[in-house]
mmCIF file of C-alpha atoms in Angstrom:
data_model
loop_
_atom_site.group_PDB
_atom_site.id
_atom_site.type_symbol
_atom_site.label_atom_id
_atom_site.label_comp_id
_atom_site.label_asym_id
_atom_site.label_seq_id
_atom_site.Cartn_x
_atom_site.Cartn_y
_atom_site.Cartn_z
ATOM 1 C CA MET R 1105 -0.012 0.000 0.029
ATOM 2 C CA ILE R 1106 2.764 2.319 0.922
ATOM 3 C CA LEU R 1107 4.764 1.520 -2.133
ATOM 4 C CA PHE R 1108 1.823 2.092 -4.321
ATOM 5 C CA ALA R 1109 1.071 5.353 -2.733
ATOM 6 C CA VAL R 1110 4.611 6.503 -3.431
ATOM 7 C CA LEU R 1111 4.638 5.294 -7.060
ATOM 8 C CA TYR R 1112 1.183 7.004 -7.607
ATOM 9 C CA VAL R 1113 2.427 10.412 -6.441
ATOM 10 C CA VAL R 1114 5.840 10.170 -8.161
ATOM 11 C CA VAL R 1115 5.065 8.446 -11.439
ATOM 12 C CA ILE R 1116 1.551 7.233 -12.153
ATOM 13 C CA THR R 1117 -0.614 10.455 -11.926
ATOM 14 C CA ASN R 1118 -1.410 12.613 -14.771
ATOM 15 C CA PRO R 1119 -2.417 16.472 -14.692
ATOM 16 C CA VAL R 1120 -5.897 17.704 -15.561
ATOM 17 C CA GLY R 1121 -6.450 17.931 -19.167
ATOM 18 C CA SER R 1122 -4.303 14.977 -20.215
ATOM 19 C CA SER R 1123 -6.869 12.256 -19.100
ATOM 20 C CA THR R 1124 -9.683 13.871 -17.105
ATOM 21 C CA GLY R 1125 -12.106 11.691 -15.380
ATOM 22 C CA ASN R 1126 -10.089 8.699 -14.526
ATOM 23 C CA TRP R 1127 -8.261 7.432 -11.316
ATOM 24 C CA GLN R 1128 -4.898 8.688 -12.633
ATOM 25 C CA THR R 1129 -5.936 12.294 -12.925
ATOM 26 C CA THR R 1130 -4.861 14.725 -10.271
ATOM 27 C CA SER R 1131 -4.859 18.507 -10.055
ATOM 28 C CA SER R 1132 -1.032 18.780 -10.476
ATOM 29 C CA GLY R 1133 0.209 15.507 -12.099
ATOM 30 C CA SER R 1134 3.090 13.406 -10.850
ATOM 31 C CA ALA R 1135 6.173 14.563 -9.122
ATOM 32 C CA ILE R 1136 8.150 13.722 -12.252
ATOM 33 C CA ASP R 1137 5.878 15.879 -14.549
ATOM 34 C CA ASN R 1138 5.546 18.651 -11.969
ATOM 35 C CA PRO R 1139 8.280 18.684 -9.424
ATOM 36 C CA GLY R 1140 7.541 22.273 -8.325
ATOM 37 C CA ALA R 1141 4.019 21.325 -7.203
ATOM 38 C CA PHE R 1142 5.465 18.216 -5.425
ATOM 39 C CA LEU R 1143 7.975 20.401 -3.531
ATOM 40 C CA ALA R 1144 5.348 22.887 -2.618
ATOM 41 C CA THR R 1145 3.039 20.197 -1.343
ATOM 42 C CA LEU R 1146 5.859 18.577 0.673
ATOM 43 C CA LEU R 1147 6.678 21.906 2.326
ATOM 44 C CA ASP R 1148 2.928 22.479 2.991
ATOM 45 C CA SER R 1149 2.884 19.027 4.726
ATOM 46 C CA ILE R 1150 5.999 19.931 6.832
ATOM 47 C CA THR R 1151 4.839 23.361 7.870
ATOM 48 C CA PHE R 1152 1.298 22.016 8.649
ATOM 49 C CA ALA R 1153 2.929 19.306 10.804
ATOM 50 C CA GLY R 1154 4.746 22.114 12.732
ATOM 51 C CA TRP R 1155 1.364 23.720 13.460
ATOM 52 C CA ILE R 1156 -0.217 20.460 14.528
ATOM 53 C CA PHE R 1157 2.653 19.673 16.679
ATOM 54 C CA ILE R 1158 2.358 22.825 18.674
ATOM 55 C CA VAL R 1159 -1.399 21.909 19.625
ATOM 56 C CA ALA R 1160 -0.829 18.166 20.028
ATOM 57 C CA SER R 1161 2.241 18.407 22.169
ATOM 58 C CA GLY R 1162 0.101 20.152 24.855
ATOM 59 C CA PHE R 1163 -2.318 17.201 24.519
ATOM 60 C CA SER R 1164 0.458 14.738 24.552
ATOM 61 C CA LEU R 1165 1.882 16.318 27.740
ATOM 62 C CA ILE R 1166 -1.550 16.050 29.465
ATOM 63 C CA PHE R 1167 -2.921 12.832 28.161
ATOM 64 C CA GLY R 1168 0.034 10.884 26.810
ATOM 65 C CA LEU R 1169 2.507 11.608 29.657
ATOM 66 C CA MET R 1170 0.366 12.349 32.633
ATOM 67 C CA ARG R 1171 -2.443 9.937 31.693
ATOM 68 C CA VAL R 1172 -5.144 12.657 32.295
ATOM 69 C CA VAL R 1173 -8.065 12.305 29.673
ATOM 70 C CA ASN R 1174 -8.472 15.865 28.771
ATOM 71 C CA MET R 1175 -11.302 15.892 26.258
ATOM 72 C CA ALA R 1176 -11.520 19.796 26.522
ATOM 73 C CA HIS R 1177 -8.208 20.400 24.702
ATOM 74 C CA GLY R 1178 -10.026 21.302 21.485
ATOM 75 C CA VAL R 1179 -12.351 23.832 23.195
ATOM 76 C CA PHE R 1180 -9.196 25.349 24.815
ATOM 77 C CA TYR R 1181 -7.821 25.760 21.372
ATOM 78 C CA LEU R 1182 -10.969 27.443 20.291
ATOM 79 C CA LEU R 1183 -11.160 29.861 23.164
ATOM 80 C CA GLY R 1184 -7.634 30.913 22.892
ATOM 81 C CA GLY R 1185 -8.030 31.784 19.164
ATOM 82 C CA TYR R 1186 -10.977 34.096 19.938
ATOM 83 C CA ILE R 1187 -9.237 35.731 22.835
ATOM 84 C CA ALA R 1188 -6.198 36.487 20.645
ATOM 85 C CA TYR R 1189 -8.420 37.746 17.941
ATOM 86 C CA GLU R 1190 -10.040 40.276 20.108
ATOM 87 C CA ILE R 1191 -6.833 41.451 21.492
ATOM 88 C CA HIS R 1192 -5.345 41.709 18.027
ATOM 89 C CA GLN R 1193 -8.347 43.693 16.750
ATOM 90 C CA ALA R 1194 -8.107 46.101 19.767
ATOM 91 C CA MET R 1195 -4.377 46.749 19.185
ATOM 92 C CA THR R 1196 -4.571 47.224 15.523
ATOM 93 C CA GLY R 1197 -7.669 49.641 15.594
ATOM 94 C CA ASN R 1198 -10.435 47.199 14.755
ATOM 95 C CA GLY R 1199 -9.304 46.761 11.145
ATOM 96 C CA PHE R 1200 -11.078 43.354 10.787
ATOM 97 C CA THR R 1201 -9.213 42.385 7.657
ATOM 98 C CA ILE R 1202 -5.908 43.844 8.354
ATOM 99 C CA ALA R 1203 -3.148 44.101 5.703
ATOM 100 C CA PRO R 1204 0.004 42.393 6.912
ATOM 101 C CA SER R 1205 2.025 45.569 6.348
ATOM 102 C CA GLU R 1206 -0.063 47.289 9.054
ATOM 103 C CA VAL R 1207 0.755 44.645 11.914
ATOM 104 C CA ASN R 1208 4.053 44.782 13.677
ATOM 105 C CA THR R 1209 5.574 41.893 15.568
ATOM 106 C CA TRP R 1210 4.367 43.056 19.033
ATOM 107 C CA GLU R 1211 0.781 43.247 17.700
ATOM 108 C CA TRP R 1212 1.036 39.559 17.033
ATOM 109 C CA ILE R 1213 3.103 38.474 20.051
ATOM 110 C CA ALA R 1214 0.885 40.461 22.642
ATOM 111 C CA PRO R 1215 -2.275 38.561 21.650
ATOM 112 C CA LEU R 1216 -0.302 35.241 21.770
ATOM 113 C CA LEU R 1217 1.011 35.917 25.339
ATOM 114 C CA VAL R 1218 -2.503 36.841 26.517
ATOM 115 C CA ALA R 1219 -4.188 33.903 24.938
ATOM 116 C CA CYS R 1220 -1.598 31.535 26.360
ATOM 117 C CA ALA R 1221 -1.934 32.983 29.846
ATOM 118 C CA CYS R 1222 -5.809 32.920 29.824
ATOM 119 C CA ILE R 1223 -5.935 29.284 28.550
ATOM 120 C CA ALA R 1224 -3.246 28.276 31.044
ATOM 121 C CA VAL R 1225 -5.510 29.628 33.868
ATOM 122 C CA VAL R 1226 -8.640 27.995 32.459
ATOM 123 C CA GLY R 1227 -6.771 24.664 32.211
ATOM 124 C CA LEU R 1228 -5.339 25.111 35.758
ATOM 125 C CA VAL R 1229 -8.764 25.800 37.236
ATOM 126 C CA THR R 1230 -10.262 22.845 35.368
ATOM 127 C CA GLN R 1231 -7.610 20.580 36.582
ATOM 128 C CA GLN R 1232 -7.684 21.649 40.177
ATOM 129 C CA THR R 1233 -11.461 21.855 40.621
ATOM 130 C CA LEU R 1234 -12.606 18.801 38.587
ATOM 131 C CA LEU R 1235 -9.701 16.511 37.670
ATOM 132 C CA ARG R 1236 -7.417 16.405 40.544
ATOM 133 C CA TRP R 1237 -9.964 14.378 42.537
ATOM 134 C CA ASN R 1238 -10.431 11.730 39.862
ATOM 135 C CA GLN R 1239 -6.825 10.899 39.019
ATOM 136 C CA GLY R 1240 -6.660 7.347 37.524
ATOM 137 C CA GLN R 1241 -10.384 7.265 36.715
ATOM 138 C CA ASP R 1242 -10.282 7.622 32.930
ATOM 139 C CA LEU R 1243 -13.965 7.331 32.127
ATOM 140 C CA ARG R 1244 -14.953 9.912 34.880
ATOM 141 C CA GLN R 1245 -12.182 12.296 33.626
ATOM 142 C CA ALA R 1246 -13.385 11.876 29.973
ATOM 143 C CA LEU R 1247 -17.025 12.572 30.917
ATOM 144 C CA ILE R 1248 -16.155 15.608 33.008
ATOM 145 C CA THR R 1249 -13.995 17.082 30.290
ATOM 146 C CA ILE R 1250 -16.558 16.409 27.649
ATOM 147 C CA ALA R 1251 -19.026 18.342 29.739
ATOM 148 C CA VAL R 1252 -16.569 21.151 30.130
ATOM 149 C CA SER R 1253 -15.991 21.178 26.397
ATOM 150 C CA VAL R 1254 -19.756 21.398 25.605
ATOM 151 C CA ILE R 1255 -20.353 24.176 28.131
ATOM 152 C CA VAL R 1256 -17.334 26.338 27.048
ATOM 153 C CA ALA R 1257 -18.107 25.824 23.372
ATOM 154 C CA ASP R 1258 -21.629 26.980 23.902
ATOM 155 C CA GLN R 1259 -20.315 30.121 25.747
ATOM 156 C CA ILE R 1260 -18.064 30.874 22.944
ATOM 157 C CA ILE R 1261 -20.867 30.749 20.398
ATOM 158 C CA ALA R 1262 -22.834 33.033 22.741
ATOM 159 C CA HIS R 1263 -20.108 35.672 23.360
ATOM 160 C CA PHE R 1264 -17.669 35.477 20.383
ATOM 161 C CA PRO R 1265 -16.705 37.191 18.167
ATOM 162 C CA ARG R 1266 -17.410 40.508 19.813
ATOM 163 C CA THR R 1267 -15.618 42.629 17.271
ATOM 164 C CA VAL R 1268 -17.185 42.402 13.845
ATOM 165 C CA PRO R 1269 -17.259 44.600 10.615
ATOM 166 C CA PRO R 1270 -20.264 47.058 10.366
ATOM 167 C CA GLY R 1271 -23.445 45.201 9.447
ATOM 168 C CA ALA R 1272 -22.073 41.822 10.408
ATOM 169 C CA VAL R 1273 -23.825 39.729 13.137
ATOM 170 C CA LYS R 1274 -22.024 39.689 16.497
ATOM 171 C CA PHE R 1275 -21.506 36.421 18.232
ATOM 172 C CA GLY R 1276 -22.516 33.023 16.925
ATOM 173 C CA GLY R 1277 -18.924 31.577 16.646
ATOM 174 C CA ASN R 1278 -18.316 32.949 13.134
ATOM 175 C CA VAL R 1279 -15.025 32.369 11.613
ATOM 176 C CA VAL R 1280 -12.400 35.219 12.327
ATOM 177 C CA SER R 1281 -8.728 35.459 11.609
ATOM 178 C CA MET R 1282 -5.673 37.286 12.656
ATOM 179 C CA THR R 1283 -2.868 38.661 10.586
ATOM 180 C CA TRP R 1284 0.828 37.575 10.545
ATOM 181 C CA PRO R 1285 3.308 40.240 11.210
ATOM 182 C CA GLY R 1286 4.249 42.319 8.159
ATOM 183 C CA TRP R 1287 7.635 40.941 7.831
ATOM 184 C CA THR R 1288 6.394 37.446 7.154
ATOM 185 C CA ASN R 1289 4.312 38.688 4.144
ATOM 186 C CA HIS R 1290 7.014 37.527 1.622
ATOM 187 C CA ARG R 1291 7.610 34.657 -0.556
ATOM 188 C CA ILE R 1292 11.191 33.189 -0.640
ATOM 189 C CA ASP R 1293 12.816 32.061 -3.844
ATOM 190 C CA LEU R 1294 13.996 28.622 -3.106
ATOM 191 C CA HIS R 1295 15.889 28.436 -6.426
ATOM 192 C CA LEU R 1296 14.526 25.087 -7.032
ATOM 193 C CA TRP R 1297 12.016 24.264 -9.864
ATOM 194 C CA GLY R 1298 10.841 27.870 -9.631
ATOM 195 C CA VAL R 1299 9.151 27.552 -6.236
ATOM 196 C CA HIS R 1300 8.565 30.638 -4.151
ATOM 197 C CA TYR R 1301 7.498 29.720 -0.703
ATOM 198 C CA SER R 1302 5.644 31.683 1.976
ATOM 199 C CA LEU R 1303 7.800 33.027 4.754
ATOM 200 C CA ALA R 1304 4.785 32.871 7.169
ATOM 201 C CA ARG R 1305 4.477 29.167 6.697
ATOM 202 C CA LEU R 1306 8.420 28.676 7.370
ATOM 203 C CA PHE R 1307 7.961 30.841 10.518
ATOM 204 C CA MET R 1308 5.070 28.615 11.594
ATOM 205 C CA LEU R 1309 7.426 25.538 11.191
ATOM 206 C CA SER R 1310 10.110 27.294 13.150
ATOM 207 C CA LEU R 1311 7.695 27.953 16.015
ATOM 208 C CA GLY R 1312 6.897 24.194 16.151
ATOM 209 C CA ILE R 1313 10.569 23.218 16.218
ATOM 210 C CA ALA R 1314 11.122 25.808 19.065
ATOM 211 C CA VAL R 1315 8.216 24.340 21.019
ATOM 212 C CA GLY R 1316 9.691 20.843 20.535
ATOM 213 C CA ILE R 1317 13.254 21.820 21.652
ATOM 214 C CA GLY R 1318 11.763 23.781 24.606
ATOM 215 C CA LEU R 1319 9.714 20.829 25.779
ATOM 216 C CA TRP R 1320 12.486 18.320 25.325
ATOM 217 C CA LEU R 1321 14.843 20.660 27.422
ATOM 218 C CA TRP R 1322 12.163 21.159 30.034
ATOM 219 C CA LEU R 1323 11.370 17.509 30.498
ATOM 220 C CA TYR R 1324 14.749 15.985 30.263
ATOM 221 C CA ARG R 1325 17.132 18.760 31.376
ATOM 222 C CA THR R 1326 15.320 20.374 34.345
ATOM 223 C CA LYS R 1327 14.493 19.198 37.698
ATOM 224 C CA ILE R 1328 10.714 19.796 37.345
ATOM 225 C CA GLY R 1329 10.822 17.743 34.065
ATOM 226 C CA MET R 1330 12.466 14.799 35.896
ATOM 227 C CA ILE R 1331 9.927 15.010 38.669
ATOM 228 C CA ILE R 1332 7.113 14.940 36.163
ATOM 229 C CA ARG R 1333 8.522 11.803 34.513
ATOM 230 C CA ALA R 1334 9.217 10.123 37.836
ATOM 231 C CA GLY R 1335 5.714 10.991 39.076
ATOM 232 C CA VAL R 1336 4.100 9.431 36.120
ATOM 233 C CA ASP R 1337 6.196 6.217 36.402
ATOM 234 C CA ASP R 1338 5.688 5.825 40.181
ATOM 235 C CA ARG R 1339 3.522 8.361 41.980
ATOM 236 C CA GLN R 1340 3.746 6.835 45.386
ATOM 237 C CA MET R 1341 7.444 6.576 45.485
ATOM 238 C CA THR R 1342 7.914 10.122 44.196
ATOM 239 C CA SER R 1343 5.509 11.416 46.947
ATOM 240 C CA ALA R 1344 7.277 9.303 49.549
ATOM 241 C CA LEU R 1345 10.520 11.288 48.684
ATOM 242 C CA GLY R 1346 8.776 14.389 49.948
ATOM 243 C CA ILE R 1347 7.822 15.792 46.562
ATOM 244 C CA ASN R 1348 4.391 17.475 46.179
ATOM 245 C CA ILE R 1349 3.308 15.735 43.101
ATOM 246 C CA GLN R 1350 -0.011 17.521 42.854
ATOM 247 C CA VAL R 1351 1.822 20.889 42.379
ATOM 248 C CA THR R 1352 4.168 19.164 39.676
ATOM 249 C CA PHE R 1353 1.091 17.883 37.855
ATOM 250 C CA ALA R 1354 -0.588 21.206 38.126
ATOM 251 C CA ILE R 1355 2.349 22.842 36.468
ATOM 252 C CA ALA R 1356 2.420 20.266 33.638
ATOM 253 C CA PHE R 1357 -1.397 20.767 33.022
ATOM 254 C CA LEU R 1358 -0.915 24.546 32.965
ATOM 255 C CA ALA R 1359 1.945 24.107 30.274
ATOM 256 C CA GLY R 1360 -0.213 21.799 28.192
ATOM 257 C CA SER R 1361 -3.162 24.128 28.205
ATOM 258 C CA ALA R 1362 -1.006 27.031 27.355
ATOM 259 C CA LEU R 1363 0.213 25.060 24.252
ATOM 260 C CA ALA R 1364 -3.389 24.840 23.105
ATOM 261 C CA GLY R 1365 -3.557 28.588 23.301
ATOM 262 C CA PHE R 1366 -0.290 28.927 21.486
ATOM 263 C CA GLY R 1367 -1.422 26.810 18.613
ATOM 264 C CA SER R 1368 -4.709 28.563 18.354
ATOM 265 C CA VAL R 1369 -2.870 31.858 17.787
ATOM 266 C CA VAL R 1370 -0.849 30.397 14.965
ATOM 267 C CA GLY R 1371 -3.956 28.788 13.528
ATOM 268 C CA ALA R 1372 -5.929 32.004 13.770
ATOM 269 C CA ALA R 1373 -3.234 33.726 11.780
ATOM 270 C CA GLN R 1374 -2.828 30.914 9.220
ATOM 271 C CA ALA R 1375 -6.289 29.765 8.561
ATOM 272 C CA GLY R 1376 -8.764 31.600 10.927
ATOM 273 C CA VAL R 1377 -10.588 30.191 13.906
ATOM 274 C CA GLY R 1378 -14.181 29.426 14.129
ATOM 275 C CA GLY R 1379 -17.082 27.338 15.723
ATOM 276 C CA ASN R 1380 -16.767 23.569 15.549
ATOM 277 C CA GLN R 1381 -12.896 23.673 15.251
ATOM 278 C CA ASP R 1382 -12.647 22.300 18.810
ATOM 279 C CA VAL R 1383 -13.805 18.837 17.663
ATOM 280 C CA GLN R 1384 -11.448 19.042 14.709
ATOM 281 C CA TRP R 1385 -8.349 19.893 16.789
ATOM 282 C CA LEU R 1386 -9.207 17.396 19.449
ATOM 283 C CA LEU R 1387 -9.265 14.645 16.664
ATOM 284 C CA ASN R 1388 -5.976 16.110 15.220
ATOM 285 C CA SER R 1389 -4.337 15.799 18.717
ATOM 286 C CA LEU R 1390 -5.740 12.248 19.304
ATOM 287 C CA VAL R 1391 -4.425 11.015 15.922
ATOM 288 C CA VAL R 1392 -1.001 12.438 16.654
ATOM 289 C CA VAL R 1393 -0.803 10.909 20.139
ATOM 290 C CA ILE R 1394 -2.246 7.535 18.902
ATOM 291 C CA VAL R 1395 0.187 7.357 16.073
ATOM 292 C CA GLY R 1396 3.180 8.579 17.843
ATOM 293 C CA GLY R 1397 2.677 6.751 21.225
ATOM 294 C CA MET R 1398 1.573 7.961 24.570
ATOM 295 C CA GLY R 1399 4.140 9.663 26.618
ATOM 296 C CA SER R 1400 6.745 10.417 23.888
ATOM 297 C CA MET R 1401 7.353 13.979 22.598
ATOM 298 C CA ALA R 1402 9.537 12.424 19.742
ATOM 299 C CA GLY R 1403 6.586 10.213 18.897
ATOM 300 C CA ALA R 1404 4.306 13.359 18.914
ATOM 301 C CA ALA R 1405 6.517 15.142 16.372
ATOM 302 C CA LEU R 1406 6.702 11.970 14.149
ATOM 303 C CA GLY R 1407 2.895 11.537 14.497
ATOM 304 C CA ALA R 1408 2.397 15.195 13.507
ATOM 305 C CA LEU R 1409 4.714 14.750 10.560
ATOM 306 C CA LEU R 1410 3.098 11.643 9.300
ATOM 307 C CA TYR R 1411 -0.404 13.065 9.813
ATOM 308 C CA GLY R 1412 0.651 16.277 7.820
ATOM 309 C CA LEU R 1413 2.062 14.267 5.031
ATOM 310 C CA VAL R 1414 -0.904 12.033 4.701
ATOM 311 C CA LEU R 1415 -3.573 14.750 4.875
ATOM 312 C CA THR R 1416 -1.840 17.269 2.548
ATOM 313 C CA PHE R 1417 -0.691 14.792 -0.085
ATOM 314 C CA SER R 1418 -4.005 13.113 -0.192
ATOM 315 C CA SER R 1419 -5.827 16.417 -0.575
ATOM 316 C CA ALA R 1420 -3.336 17.300 -3.461
ATOM 317 C CA TYR R 1421 -3.041 13.915 -5.097
ATOM 318 C CA LEU R 1422 -6.417 12.083 -4.846
ATOM 319 C CA PRO R 1423 -7.921 11.673 -8.220
ATOM 320 C CA VAL R 1424 -9.957 14.420 -9.882
ATOM 321 C CA ALA R 1425 -12.655 12.355 -11.349
ATOM 322 C CA GLY R 1426 -15.324 15.023 -11.443
ATOM 323 C CA GLY R 1427 -16.659 18.206 -9.862
ATOM 324 C CA ASP R 1428 -17.476 16.297 -6.499
ATOM 325 C CA CYS R 1429 -14.546 13.814 -6.335
ATOM 326 C CA CYS R 1430 -12.292 12.930 -4.637
ATOM 327 C CA SER R 1431 -10.126 15.244 -2.432
ATOM 328 C CA GLN R 1432 -12.812 15.443 0.237
ATOM 329 C CA TYR R 1433 -12.024 11.867 1.117
ATOM 330 C CA SER R 1434 -8.544 12.697 2.202
ATOM 331 C CA ILE R 1435 -9.454 12.641 5.859
ATOM 332 C CA THR R 1436 -10.414 8.977 5.660
ATOM 333 C CA LEU R 1437 -6.748 8.187 4.783
ATOM 334 C CA THR R 1438 -5.728 9.542 8.282
ATOM 335 C CA PHE R 1439 -7.682 6.738 9.828
ATOM 336 C CA ALA R 1440 -5.897 4.341 7.443
ATOM 337 C CA LEU R 1441 -2.720 5.811 8.923
ATOM 338 C CA ILE R 1442 -4.012 4.910 12.460
ATOM 339 C CA ALA R 1443 -4.952 1.393 11.506
ATOM 340 C CA LEU R 1444 -1.582 0.857 9.795
ATOM 341 C CA VAL R 1445 0.468 1.961 12.686
ATOM 342 C CA LEU R 1446 -1.668 0.154 15.356
ATOM 343 C CA ALA R 1447 -1.646 -3.102 13.374
ATOM 344 C CA PHE R 1448 2.112 -3.258 13.798
ATOM 345 C CA ARG R 1449 2.626 -1.120 16.939
ATOM 346 C CA PRO R 1450 -0.396 -1.212 19.173
ATOM 347 C CA GLN R 1451 1.336 1.234 21.623
ATOM 348 C CA GLY R 1452 2.228 3.716 18.733
ATOM 349 C CA LEU R 1453 5.489 4.272 17.115
ATOM 350 C CA PHE R 1454 7.355 5.527 20.210
ATOM 351 C CA GLY R 1455 4.985 4.426 22.947
ATOM 352 C CA ARG R 1456 6.067 2.003 25.685
ATOM 353 C CA ALA R 1457 4.272 -1.271 26.035
ATOM 354 C CA THR R 1458 2.213 -1.513 29.256
#
């Protein structure tokens, strides 16, 4: 299956116009026929993976490492995006659709910091008031966080967006977007097959890499990170050594929630944020953790990369057999990825067998 998929993308497919309407017809043709389109799709996959990793790393920290079933992670993403949008609009003078040249770096970073702080607090309150007393009870945690997700999502629809263009309807969870800083509004000449690529997407990838490096250093090179990993492996022994494991886990939950807010700001700038995205991003995070393996940040990074490759390439290279076929089926291939990985590695690519 994997070999056929590679051959299909590289050799077999034909561009629209050469043989429309059959299983070989795609929007751009094979990689050999159109290497520029292939390279652009590959870069789209990798940069999209960076965005996914920012969000999924927070979920991996909470669910994969701490074993806390936080089904509200998606709604934390949604709330963070709307908070950042409102701050962004206030700082730029309510420009609604703002030209990148009118946005400086601080006008993007300030909403990011505010959103991360707000979502971190929301996550901490949720953990301390609702989840701390149910540790080890996965079903109860799942039901509680699903209830939190439904309540918060309804409140978002009722109260956001608050800043809208004249004549537009306030509230209702309408799709809104932020604007990248002006210096990212460029396309870089890669000097390869005539491809000019977005600096904003490369910046998005660099943010994902920075988050990954920061998490690795925090978990493996600091005392608090070592305590978190020790507490996950043997909570009773860690507590017996005089360490307040509850404070440690609260810090980890706070960090994981803040990453959901971080990812939402990146998403709001790249593609916008709107109602029902909470479910989509919870699913994205679940796929990454399942494929990569619970408790592994390296697994989360690889899971995000595989998910980005499968979703982006299937959207670009599924056959164009008609006006209603077939790129909309790309999401189904992500479940094929899950099935393929779990068939050979039930614990995920980097997960530990229990």
